[in-house]
Structure formats: structure tokens, C-alpha cells
PDB file of C-alpha atoms in Angstrom:
ATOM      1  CA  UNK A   1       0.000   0.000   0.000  1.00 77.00           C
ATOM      2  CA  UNK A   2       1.731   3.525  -1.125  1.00 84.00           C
ATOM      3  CA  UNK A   3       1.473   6.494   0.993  1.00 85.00           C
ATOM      4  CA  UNK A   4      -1.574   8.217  -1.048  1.00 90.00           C
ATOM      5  CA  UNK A   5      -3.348   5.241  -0.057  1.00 93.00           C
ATOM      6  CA  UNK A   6      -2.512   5.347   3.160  1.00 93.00           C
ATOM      7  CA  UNK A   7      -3.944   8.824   3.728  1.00 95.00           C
ATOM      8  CA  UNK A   8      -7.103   8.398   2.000  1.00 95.00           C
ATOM      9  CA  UNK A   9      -8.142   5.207   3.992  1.00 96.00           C
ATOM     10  CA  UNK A  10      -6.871   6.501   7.318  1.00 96.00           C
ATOM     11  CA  UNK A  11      -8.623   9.821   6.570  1.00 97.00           C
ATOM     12  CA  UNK A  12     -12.114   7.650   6.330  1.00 97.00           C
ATOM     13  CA  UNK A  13     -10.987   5.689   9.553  1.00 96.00           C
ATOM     14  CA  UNK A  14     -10.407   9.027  11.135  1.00 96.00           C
ATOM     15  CA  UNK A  15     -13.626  10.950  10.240  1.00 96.00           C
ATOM     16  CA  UNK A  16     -15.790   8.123  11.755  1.00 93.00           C
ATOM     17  CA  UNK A  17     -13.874   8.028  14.553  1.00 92.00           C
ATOM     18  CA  UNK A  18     -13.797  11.379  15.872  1.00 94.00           C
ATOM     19  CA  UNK A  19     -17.163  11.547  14.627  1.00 91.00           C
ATOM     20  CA  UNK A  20     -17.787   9.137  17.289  1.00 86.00           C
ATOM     21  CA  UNK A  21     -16.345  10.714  19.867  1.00 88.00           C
ATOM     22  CA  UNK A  22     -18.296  14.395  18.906  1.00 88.00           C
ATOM     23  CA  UNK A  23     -20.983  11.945  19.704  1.00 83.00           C
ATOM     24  CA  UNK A  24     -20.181  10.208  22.619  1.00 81.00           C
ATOM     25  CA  UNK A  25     -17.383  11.666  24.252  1.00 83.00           C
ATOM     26  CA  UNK A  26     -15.008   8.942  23.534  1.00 81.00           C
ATOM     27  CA  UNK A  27     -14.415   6.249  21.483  1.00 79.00           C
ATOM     28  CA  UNK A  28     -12.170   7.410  18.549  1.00 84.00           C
ATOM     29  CA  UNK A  29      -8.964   5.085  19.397  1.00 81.00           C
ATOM     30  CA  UNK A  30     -11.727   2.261  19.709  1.00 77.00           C
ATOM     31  CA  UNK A  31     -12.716   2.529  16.155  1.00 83.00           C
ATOM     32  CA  UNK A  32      -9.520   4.130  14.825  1.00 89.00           C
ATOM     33  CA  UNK A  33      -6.689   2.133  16.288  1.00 84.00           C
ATOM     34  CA  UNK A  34      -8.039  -1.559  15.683  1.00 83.00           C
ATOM     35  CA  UNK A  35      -8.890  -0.761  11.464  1.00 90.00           C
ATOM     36  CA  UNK A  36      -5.919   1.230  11.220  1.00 94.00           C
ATOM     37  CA  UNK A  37      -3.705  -1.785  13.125  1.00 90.00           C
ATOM     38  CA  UNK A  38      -4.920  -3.265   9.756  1.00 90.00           C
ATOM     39  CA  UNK A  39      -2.369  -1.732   7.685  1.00 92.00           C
ATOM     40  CA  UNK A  40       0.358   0.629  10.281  1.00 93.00           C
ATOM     41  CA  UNK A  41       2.166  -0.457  12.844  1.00 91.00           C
ATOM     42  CA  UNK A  42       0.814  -0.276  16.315  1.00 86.00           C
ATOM     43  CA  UNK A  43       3.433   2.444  17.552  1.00 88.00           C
ATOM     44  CA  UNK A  44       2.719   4.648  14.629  1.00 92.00           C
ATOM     45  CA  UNK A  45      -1.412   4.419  15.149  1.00 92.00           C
ATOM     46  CA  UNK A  46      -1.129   4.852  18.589  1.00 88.00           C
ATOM     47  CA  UNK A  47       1.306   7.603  18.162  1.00 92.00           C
ATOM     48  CA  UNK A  48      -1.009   9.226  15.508  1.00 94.00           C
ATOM     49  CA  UNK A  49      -4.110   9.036  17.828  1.00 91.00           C
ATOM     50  CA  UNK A  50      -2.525  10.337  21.043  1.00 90.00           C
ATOM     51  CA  UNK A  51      -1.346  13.396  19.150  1.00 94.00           C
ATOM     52  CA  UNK A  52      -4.643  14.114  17.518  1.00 94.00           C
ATOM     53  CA  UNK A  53      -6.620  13.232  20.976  1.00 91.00           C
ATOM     54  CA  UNK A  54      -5.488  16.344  22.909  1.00 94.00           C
ATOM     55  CA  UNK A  55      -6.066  18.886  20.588  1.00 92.00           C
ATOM     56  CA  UNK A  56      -9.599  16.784  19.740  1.00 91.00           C
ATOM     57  CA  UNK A  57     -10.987  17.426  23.508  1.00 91.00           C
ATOM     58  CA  UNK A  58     -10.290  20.879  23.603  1.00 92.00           C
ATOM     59  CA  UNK A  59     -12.249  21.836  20.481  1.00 90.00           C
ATOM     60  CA  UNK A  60     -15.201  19.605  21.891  1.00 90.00           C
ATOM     61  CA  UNK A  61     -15.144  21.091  25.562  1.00 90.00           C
ATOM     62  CA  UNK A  62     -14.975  24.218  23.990  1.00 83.00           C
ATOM     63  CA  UNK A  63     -18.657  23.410  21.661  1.00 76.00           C
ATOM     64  CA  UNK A  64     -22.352  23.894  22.796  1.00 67.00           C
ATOM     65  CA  UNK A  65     -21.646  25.098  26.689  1.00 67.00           C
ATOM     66  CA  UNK A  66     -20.170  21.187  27.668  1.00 76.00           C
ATOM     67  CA  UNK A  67     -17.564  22.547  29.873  1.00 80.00           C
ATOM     68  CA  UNK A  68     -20.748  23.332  32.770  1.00 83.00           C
ATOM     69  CA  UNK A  69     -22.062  19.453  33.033  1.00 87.00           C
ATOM     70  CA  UNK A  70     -18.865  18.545  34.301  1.00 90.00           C
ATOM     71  CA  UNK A  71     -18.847  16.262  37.629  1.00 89.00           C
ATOM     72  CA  UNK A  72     -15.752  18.081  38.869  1.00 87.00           C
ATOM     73  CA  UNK A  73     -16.205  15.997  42.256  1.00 87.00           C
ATOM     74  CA  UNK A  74     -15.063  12.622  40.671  1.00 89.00           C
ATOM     75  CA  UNK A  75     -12.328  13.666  37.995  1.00 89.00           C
ATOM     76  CA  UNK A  76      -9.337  13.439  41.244  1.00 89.00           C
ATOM     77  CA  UNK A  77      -9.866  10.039  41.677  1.00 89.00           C
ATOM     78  CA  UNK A  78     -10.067   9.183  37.857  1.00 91.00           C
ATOM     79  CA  UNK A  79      -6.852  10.995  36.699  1.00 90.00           C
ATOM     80  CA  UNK A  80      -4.994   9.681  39.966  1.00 90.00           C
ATOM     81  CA  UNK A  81      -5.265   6.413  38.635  1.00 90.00           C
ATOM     82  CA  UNK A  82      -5.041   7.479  34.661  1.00 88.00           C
ATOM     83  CA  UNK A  83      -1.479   9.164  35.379  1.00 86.00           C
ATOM     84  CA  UNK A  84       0.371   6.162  37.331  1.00 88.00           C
ATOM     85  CA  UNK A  85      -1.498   3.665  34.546  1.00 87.00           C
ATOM     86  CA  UNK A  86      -0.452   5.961  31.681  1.00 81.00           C
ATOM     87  CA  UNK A  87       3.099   5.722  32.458  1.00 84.00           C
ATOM     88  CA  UNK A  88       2.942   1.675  32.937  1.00 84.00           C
ATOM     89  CA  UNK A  89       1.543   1.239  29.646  1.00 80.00           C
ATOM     90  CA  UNK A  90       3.985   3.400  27.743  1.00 77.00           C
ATOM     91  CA  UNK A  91       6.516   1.333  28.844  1.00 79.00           C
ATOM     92  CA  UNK A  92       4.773  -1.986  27.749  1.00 76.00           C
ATOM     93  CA  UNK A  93       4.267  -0.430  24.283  1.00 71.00           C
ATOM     94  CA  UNK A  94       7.870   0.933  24.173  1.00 69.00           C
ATOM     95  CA  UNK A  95       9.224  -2.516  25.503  1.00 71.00           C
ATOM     96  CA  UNK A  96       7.509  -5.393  23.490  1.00 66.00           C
ATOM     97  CA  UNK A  97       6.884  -6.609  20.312  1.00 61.00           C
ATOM     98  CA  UNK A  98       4.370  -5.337  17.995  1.00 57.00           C
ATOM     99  CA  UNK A  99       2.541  -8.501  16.873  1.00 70.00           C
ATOM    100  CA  UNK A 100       2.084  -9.443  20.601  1.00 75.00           C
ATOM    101  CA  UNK A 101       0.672  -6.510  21.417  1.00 71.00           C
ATOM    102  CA  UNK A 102      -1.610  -6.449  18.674  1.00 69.00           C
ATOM    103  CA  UNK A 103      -3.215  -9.830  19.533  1.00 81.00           C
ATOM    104  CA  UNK A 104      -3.330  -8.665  23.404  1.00 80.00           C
ATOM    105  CA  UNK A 105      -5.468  -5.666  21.859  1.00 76.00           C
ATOM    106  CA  UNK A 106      -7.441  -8.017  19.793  1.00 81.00           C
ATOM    107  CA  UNK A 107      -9.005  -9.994  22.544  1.00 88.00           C
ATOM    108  CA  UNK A 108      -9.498  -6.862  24.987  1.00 82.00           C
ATOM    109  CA  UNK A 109     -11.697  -5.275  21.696  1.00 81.00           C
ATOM    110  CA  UNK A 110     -13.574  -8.560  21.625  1.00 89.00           C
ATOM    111  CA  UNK A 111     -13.971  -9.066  25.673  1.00 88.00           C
ATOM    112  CA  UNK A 112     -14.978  -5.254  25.385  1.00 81.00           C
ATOM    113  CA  UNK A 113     -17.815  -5.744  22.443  1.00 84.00           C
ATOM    114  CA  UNK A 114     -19.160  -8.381  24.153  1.00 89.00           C
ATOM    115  CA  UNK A 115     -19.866  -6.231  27.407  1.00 82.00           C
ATOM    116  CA  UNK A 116     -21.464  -3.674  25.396  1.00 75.00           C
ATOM    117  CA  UNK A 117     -23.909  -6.419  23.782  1.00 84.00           C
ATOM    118  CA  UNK A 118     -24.372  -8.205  26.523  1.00 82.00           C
ATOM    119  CA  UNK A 119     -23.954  -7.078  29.843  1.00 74.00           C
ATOM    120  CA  UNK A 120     -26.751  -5.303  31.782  1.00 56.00           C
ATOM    121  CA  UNK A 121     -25.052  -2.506  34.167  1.00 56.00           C
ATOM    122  CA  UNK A 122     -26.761  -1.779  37.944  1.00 55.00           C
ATOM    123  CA  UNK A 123     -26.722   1.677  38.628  1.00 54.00           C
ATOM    124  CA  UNK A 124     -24.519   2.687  41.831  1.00 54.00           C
ATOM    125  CA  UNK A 125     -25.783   5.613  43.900  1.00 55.00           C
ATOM    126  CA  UNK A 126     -22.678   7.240  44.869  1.00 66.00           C
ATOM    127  CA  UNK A 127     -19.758   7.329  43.437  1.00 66.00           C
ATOM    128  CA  UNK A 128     -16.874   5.315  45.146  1.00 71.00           C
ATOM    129  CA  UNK A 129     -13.517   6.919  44.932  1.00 73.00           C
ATOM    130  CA  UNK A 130     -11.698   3.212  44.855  1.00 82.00           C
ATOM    131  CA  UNK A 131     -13.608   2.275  42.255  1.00 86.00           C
ATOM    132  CA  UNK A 132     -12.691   5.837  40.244  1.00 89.00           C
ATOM    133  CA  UNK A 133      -9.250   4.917  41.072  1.00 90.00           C
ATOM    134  CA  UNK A 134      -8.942   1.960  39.241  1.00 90.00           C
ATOM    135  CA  UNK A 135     -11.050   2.460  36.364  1.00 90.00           C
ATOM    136  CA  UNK A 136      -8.783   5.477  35.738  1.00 89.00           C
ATOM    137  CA  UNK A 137      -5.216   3.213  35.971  1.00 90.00           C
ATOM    138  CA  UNK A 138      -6.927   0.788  34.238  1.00 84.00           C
ATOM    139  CA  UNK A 139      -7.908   3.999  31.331  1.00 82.00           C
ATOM    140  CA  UNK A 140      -4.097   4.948  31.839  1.00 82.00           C
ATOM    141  CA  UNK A 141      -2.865   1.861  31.210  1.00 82.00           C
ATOM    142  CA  UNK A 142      -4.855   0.744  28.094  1.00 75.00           C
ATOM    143  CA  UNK A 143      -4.586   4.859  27.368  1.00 72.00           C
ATOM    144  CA  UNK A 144      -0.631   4.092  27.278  1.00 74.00           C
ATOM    145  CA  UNK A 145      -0.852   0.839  25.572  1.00 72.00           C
ATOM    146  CA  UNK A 146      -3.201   1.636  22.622  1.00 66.00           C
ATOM    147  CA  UNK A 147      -4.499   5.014  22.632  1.00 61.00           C
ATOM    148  CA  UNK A 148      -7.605   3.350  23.943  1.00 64.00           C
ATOM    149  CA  UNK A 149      -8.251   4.402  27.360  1.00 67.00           C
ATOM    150  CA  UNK A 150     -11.880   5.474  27.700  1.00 73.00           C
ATOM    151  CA  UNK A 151     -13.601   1.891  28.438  1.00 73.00           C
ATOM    152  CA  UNK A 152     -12.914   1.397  31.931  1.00 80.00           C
ATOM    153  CA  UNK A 153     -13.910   4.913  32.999  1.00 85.00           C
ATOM    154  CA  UNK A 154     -16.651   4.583  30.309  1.00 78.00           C
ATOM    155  CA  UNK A 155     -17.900   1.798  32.636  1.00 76.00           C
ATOM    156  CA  UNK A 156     -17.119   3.614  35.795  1.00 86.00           C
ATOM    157  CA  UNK A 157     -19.308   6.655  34.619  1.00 84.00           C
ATOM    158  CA  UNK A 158     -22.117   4.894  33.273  1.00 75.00           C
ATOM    159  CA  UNK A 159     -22.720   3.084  36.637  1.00 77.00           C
ATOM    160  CA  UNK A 160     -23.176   6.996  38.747  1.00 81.00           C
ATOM    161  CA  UNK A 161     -25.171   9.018  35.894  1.00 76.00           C
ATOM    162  CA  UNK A 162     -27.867   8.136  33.269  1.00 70.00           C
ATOM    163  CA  UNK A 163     -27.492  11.581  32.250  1.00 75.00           C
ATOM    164  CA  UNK A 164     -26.051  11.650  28.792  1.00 78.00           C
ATOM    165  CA  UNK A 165     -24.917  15.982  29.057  1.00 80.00           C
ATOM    166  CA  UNK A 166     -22.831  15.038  32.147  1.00 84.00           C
ATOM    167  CA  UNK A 167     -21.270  11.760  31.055  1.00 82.00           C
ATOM    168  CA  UNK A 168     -19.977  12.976  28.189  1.00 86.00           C
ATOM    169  CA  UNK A 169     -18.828  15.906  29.484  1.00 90.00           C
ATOM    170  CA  UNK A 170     -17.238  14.473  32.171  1.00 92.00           C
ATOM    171  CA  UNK A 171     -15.415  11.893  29.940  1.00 88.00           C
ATOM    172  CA  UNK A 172     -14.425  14.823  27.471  1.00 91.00           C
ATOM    173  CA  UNK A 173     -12.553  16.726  29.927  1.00 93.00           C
ATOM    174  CA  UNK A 174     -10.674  13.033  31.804  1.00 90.00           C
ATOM    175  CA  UNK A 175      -9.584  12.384  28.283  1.00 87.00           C
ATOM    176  CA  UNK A 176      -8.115  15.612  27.995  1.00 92.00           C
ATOM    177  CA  UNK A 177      -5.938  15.780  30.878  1.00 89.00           C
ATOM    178  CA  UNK A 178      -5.140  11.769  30.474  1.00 82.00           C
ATOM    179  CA  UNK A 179      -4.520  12.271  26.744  1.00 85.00           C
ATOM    180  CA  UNK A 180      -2.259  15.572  27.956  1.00 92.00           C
ATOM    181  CA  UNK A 181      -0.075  13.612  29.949  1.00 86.00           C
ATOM    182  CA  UNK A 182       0.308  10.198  27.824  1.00 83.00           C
ATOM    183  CA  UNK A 183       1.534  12.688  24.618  1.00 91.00           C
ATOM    184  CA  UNK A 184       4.161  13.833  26.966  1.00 91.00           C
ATOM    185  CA  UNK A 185       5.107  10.101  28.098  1.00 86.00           C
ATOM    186  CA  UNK A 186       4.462   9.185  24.530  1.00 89.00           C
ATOM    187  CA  UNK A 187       7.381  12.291  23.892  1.00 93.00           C
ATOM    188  CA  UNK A 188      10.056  11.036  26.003  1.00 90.00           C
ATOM    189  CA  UNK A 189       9.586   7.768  25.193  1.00 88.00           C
ATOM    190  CA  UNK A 190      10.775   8.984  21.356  1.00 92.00           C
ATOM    191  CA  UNK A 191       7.353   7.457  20.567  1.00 91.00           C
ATOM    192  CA  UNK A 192       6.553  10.230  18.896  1.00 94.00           C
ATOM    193  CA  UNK A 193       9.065  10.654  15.460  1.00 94.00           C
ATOM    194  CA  UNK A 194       9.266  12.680  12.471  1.00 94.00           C
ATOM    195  CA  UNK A 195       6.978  10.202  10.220  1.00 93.00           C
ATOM    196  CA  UNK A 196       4.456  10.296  12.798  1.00 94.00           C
ATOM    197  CA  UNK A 197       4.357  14.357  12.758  1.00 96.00           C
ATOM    198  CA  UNK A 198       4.466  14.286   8.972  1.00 95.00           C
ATOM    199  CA  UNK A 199       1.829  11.596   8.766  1.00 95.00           C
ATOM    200  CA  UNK A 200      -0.612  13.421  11.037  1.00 95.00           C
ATOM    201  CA  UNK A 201      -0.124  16.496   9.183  1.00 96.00           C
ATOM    202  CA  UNK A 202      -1.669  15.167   6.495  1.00 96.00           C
ATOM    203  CA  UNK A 203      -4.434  13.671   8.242  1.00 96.00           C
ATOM    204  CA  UNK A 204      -5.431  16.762  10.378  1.00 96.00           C
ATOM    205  CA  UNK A 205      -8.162  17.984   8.343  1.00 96.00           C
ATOM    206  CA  UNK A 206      -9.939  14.354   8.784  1.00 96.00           C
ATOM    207  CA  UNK A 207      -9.738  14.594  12.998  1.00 92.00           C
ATOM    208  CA  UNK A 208     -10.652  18.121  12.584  1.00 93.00           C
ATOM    209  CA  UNK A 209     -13.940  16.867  10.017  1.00 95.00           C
ATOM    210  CA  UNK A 210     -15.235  14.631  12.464  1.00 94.00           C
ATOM    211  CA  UNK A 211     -15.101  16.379  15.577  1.00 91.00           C
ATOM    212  CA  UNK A 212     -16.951  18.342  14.614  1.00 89.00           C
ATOM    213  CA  UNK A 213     -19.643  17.113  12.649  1.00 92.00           C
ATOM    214  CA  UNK A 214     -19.926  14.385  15.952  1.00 88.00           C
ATOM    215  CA  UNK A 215     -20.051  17.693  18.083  1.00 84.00           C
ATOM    216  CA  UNK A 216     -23.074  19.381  16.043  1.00 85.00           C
ATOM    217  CA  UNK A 217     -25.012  15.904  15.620  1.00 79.00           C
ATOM    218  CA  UNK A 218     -24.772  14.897  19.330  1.00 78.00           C
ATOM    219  CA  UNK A 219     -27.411  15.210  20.623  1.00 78.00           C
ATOM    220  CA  UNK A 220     -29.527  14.022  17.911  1.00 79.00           C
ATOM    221  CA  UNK A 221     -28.591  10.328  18.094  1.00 75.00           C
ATOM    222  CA  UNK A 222     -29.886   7.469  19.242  1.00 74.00           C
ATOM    223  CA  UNK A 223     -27.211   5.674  22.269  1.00 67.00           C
ATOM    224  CA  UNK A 224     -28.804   2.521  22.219  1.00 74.00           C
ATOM    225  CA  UNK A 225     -28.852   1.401  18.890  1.00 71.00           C
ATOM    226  CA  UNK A 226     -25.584   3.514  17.749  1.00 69.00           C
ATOM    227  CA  UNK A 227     -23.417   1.586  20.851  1.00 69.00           C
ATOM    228  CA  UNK A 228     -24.780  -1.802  19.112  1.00 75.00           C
ATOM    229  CA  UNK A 229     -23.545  -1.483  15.862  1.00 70.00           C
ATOM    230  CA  UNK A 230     -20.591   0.273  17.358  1.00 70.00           C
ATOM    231  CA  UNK A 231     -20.065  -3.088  18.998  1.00 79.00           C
ATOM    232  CA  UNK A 232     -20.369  -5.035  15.865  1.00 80.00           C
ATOM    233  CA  UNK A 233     -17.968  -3.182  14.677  1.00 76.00           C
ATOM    234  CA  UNK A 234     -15.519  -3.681  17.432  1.00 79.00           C
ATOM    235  CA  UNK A 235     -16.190  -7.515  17.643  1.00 86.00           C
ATOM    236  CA  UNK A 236     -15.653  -8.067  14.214  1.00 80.00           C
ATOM    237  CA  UNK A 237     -12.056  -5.890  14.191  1.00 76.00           C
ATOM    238  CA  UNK A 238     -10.557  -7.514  17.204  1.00 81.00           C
ATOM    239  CA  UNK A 239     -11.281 -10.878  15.857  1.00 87.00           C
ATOM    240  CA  UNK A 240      -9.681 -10.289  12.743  1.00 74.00           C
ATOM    241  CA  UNK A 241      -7.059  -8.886  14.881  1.00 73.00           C
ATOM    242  CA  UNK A 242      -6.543 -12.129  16.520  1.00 84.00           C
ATOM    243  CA  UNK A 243      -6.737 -14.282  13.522  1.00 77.00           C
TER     244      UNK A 243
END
């Protein structure tokens, strides 16, 4: 596959990714880092995604008055966790081999499908700050590992709130200040090279496409139906992924 190529089909990857994430608050390394695994290397998607990520959360923060459904009470206890997880990841990425990775990623994507289909989530009253704690290492780590660190606290938040303003808010604004802090780890880990700047150059006007379409369509859509064929989606990648 020759660069042009390259471009165009990650630009499509992109658009629907951060399209996703206008919509949902997260979810762009789910559906961007598993196709694009398809035909990059894992260190230069994950690369590619944590440097369009921060830059991503500011612009949607910054759309249709989100920054004020913030839960400012729990964010401490998520990006506690997210910062020492962040780092531990990094180093797996930095450390191993790609292929191994890649299958590793593969069967967390399925595992994580499968909970979406399947799994029928009791609401919690309160939150509980152990709880936050982990599912914001566990975000760091997977964050670190493959760009992909929204699940955990995706789970975490949907068990306090049904309300769909503060949750993705609230997610908006973790992922920023995780996203932040795993560019810089991503940095000094030399992660972060000249054909991945040059690369995401070219692919800017994508990220920038979808965000914000996904911002101005928001509210519109229908979560129930949308996070099932999301699933699909993500069942079908990471299986291929594996095989």
C-alpha cells in the first residue's frame, strides 16, 4: 500500500472516529486504532491518535456550553489512577513486540464488544472513589498501551449518571488531561518521530472533520442502537485482529 493510499483510507478511519467521539465523548482510538492496526504499525497508530486526541478534547469542551455538566467531584480520583497507569503502559508499548501486542489488543476489543452487547449494568448511587481509582489506571494503562483508554472509565461513569450531558462531558474533559499527559510520556519515550508528525499532518483535516460534525449531531442520536452497531464493529475488528 503507497502512501496516497494510506492517507485516503486513514482519513475515512479518522472521520468516523472522531465523529464518534463528537458523539459520545469517547471512542475514537476504539474505532480508529483496531482498522488502522490493519495496515500501520501499532506504535505509529497509537502515536497518531494520542497526538490528535489532545487537541480533539479541547475543540469539543470548547462546543455547545459542555464545559458546565462537568462532575468536577469525581475527575481526582479518575486521573490519579489514569497518570500512574499511563506511564505503565507506555513502557509496555515501548518494551515489546508489535505482533504481541496487537493480539493482546485483539481480545481486549472482543472481551470489550461483548460487554457492550451483553452485559446489563446496575446503577450505583454514589460514586466510590476506589472504584474511580482503578477504572482510571486501568484507562491509563490501556490509554498508554493503545491510545484506547476510555472503556474502563466509560464503565465507571455509566454506573453513577444516566445523564447523557454530564457523562460525556465528564469523559471529554478526563480524556483531555489523560490524553495531555500520555503525549508527553508518549514524547520522552521517542514514541513520537518525524513520520508520525508528517503523517498526522496530512491527516489533520480528517480529525478536525469529524469532531466536529460528531459535536453538532450529538445530541440528535440514538445511544442505544448507535453503541450496538458500534459493537459489531468492534467484535468483528478484534477478531480479525486475533486471527
Amino acid at each position: 500500500m503507497d502512501t496516497i493510499q494510506i492517507v485516503i483510507l486513514s482519513s475515512i478511519i479518522i472521520i468516523l472516529a472522531f465523529v464518534i467521539r463528537g458523539l459520545t465523548g469517547f471512542g475514537s482510538g476504539l474505532i480508529m486504532v483496531p482498522l488502522m492496526l490493519l495496515f500501520l504499525d501499532i506504535k505509529i497508530v497509537a502515536s497518531i491518535a494520542a497526538v490528535f486526541a489532545v487537541p480533539s478534547g479541547i475543540m469539543l469542551i470548547f462546543t455547545f456550553q459542555t464545559r458546565k455538566w462537568i462532575r468536577k467531584d469525581i475527575l481526582p480520583m479518575l486521573i490519579s489512577g489514569a497518570i500512574i497507569g499511563t506511564i505503565i503502559g507506555t513502557y509496555i508499548i515501548a518494551s515489546y513486540k508489535s505482533d504481541i501486542l496487537k493480539k493482546a489488543f485483539g481480545i481486549f476489543l472482543v472481551l470489550y464488544a461483548l460487554k457492550m452487547l451483553f452485559w446489563n449494568k446496575n446503577k450505583l448511587k454514589d460514586p466510590n472513589k476506589y472504584y474511580g481509582i482503578l477504572a482510571g489506571f486501568l484507562g491509563g494503562t490501556l490509554g498508554g498501551m493503545f491510545s484506547t483508554g476510555g472503556p474502563p472509565v466509560v464503565i465507571y461513569l455509566n454506573s453513577i449518571t444516566n445523564d447523557k450531558k454530564i457523562f460525556r462531558s465528564t469523559i471529554l474533559f478526563y480524556l483531555l488531561v489523560v490524553n495531555t499527559w500520555q503525549l508527553i510520556t508518549y514524547i520522552y519515550s521517542g514514541l513520537i518521530t518525524t513520520n508520525v508528525l508528517i503523517l498526522s499532518l496530512y491527516l489533520a483535516p480528517a480529525f478536525i472533520i469529524g469532531s466536529l460534525l460528531g459535536s453538532l449531531i450529538h445530541i440528535k442520536i440514538n445511544d442505544s442502537l448507535f453503541n450496538k452497531v458500534i459493537a459489531l464493529v468492534l467484535l468483528i475488528t478484534g477478531i480479525k485482529i486475533i486471527i
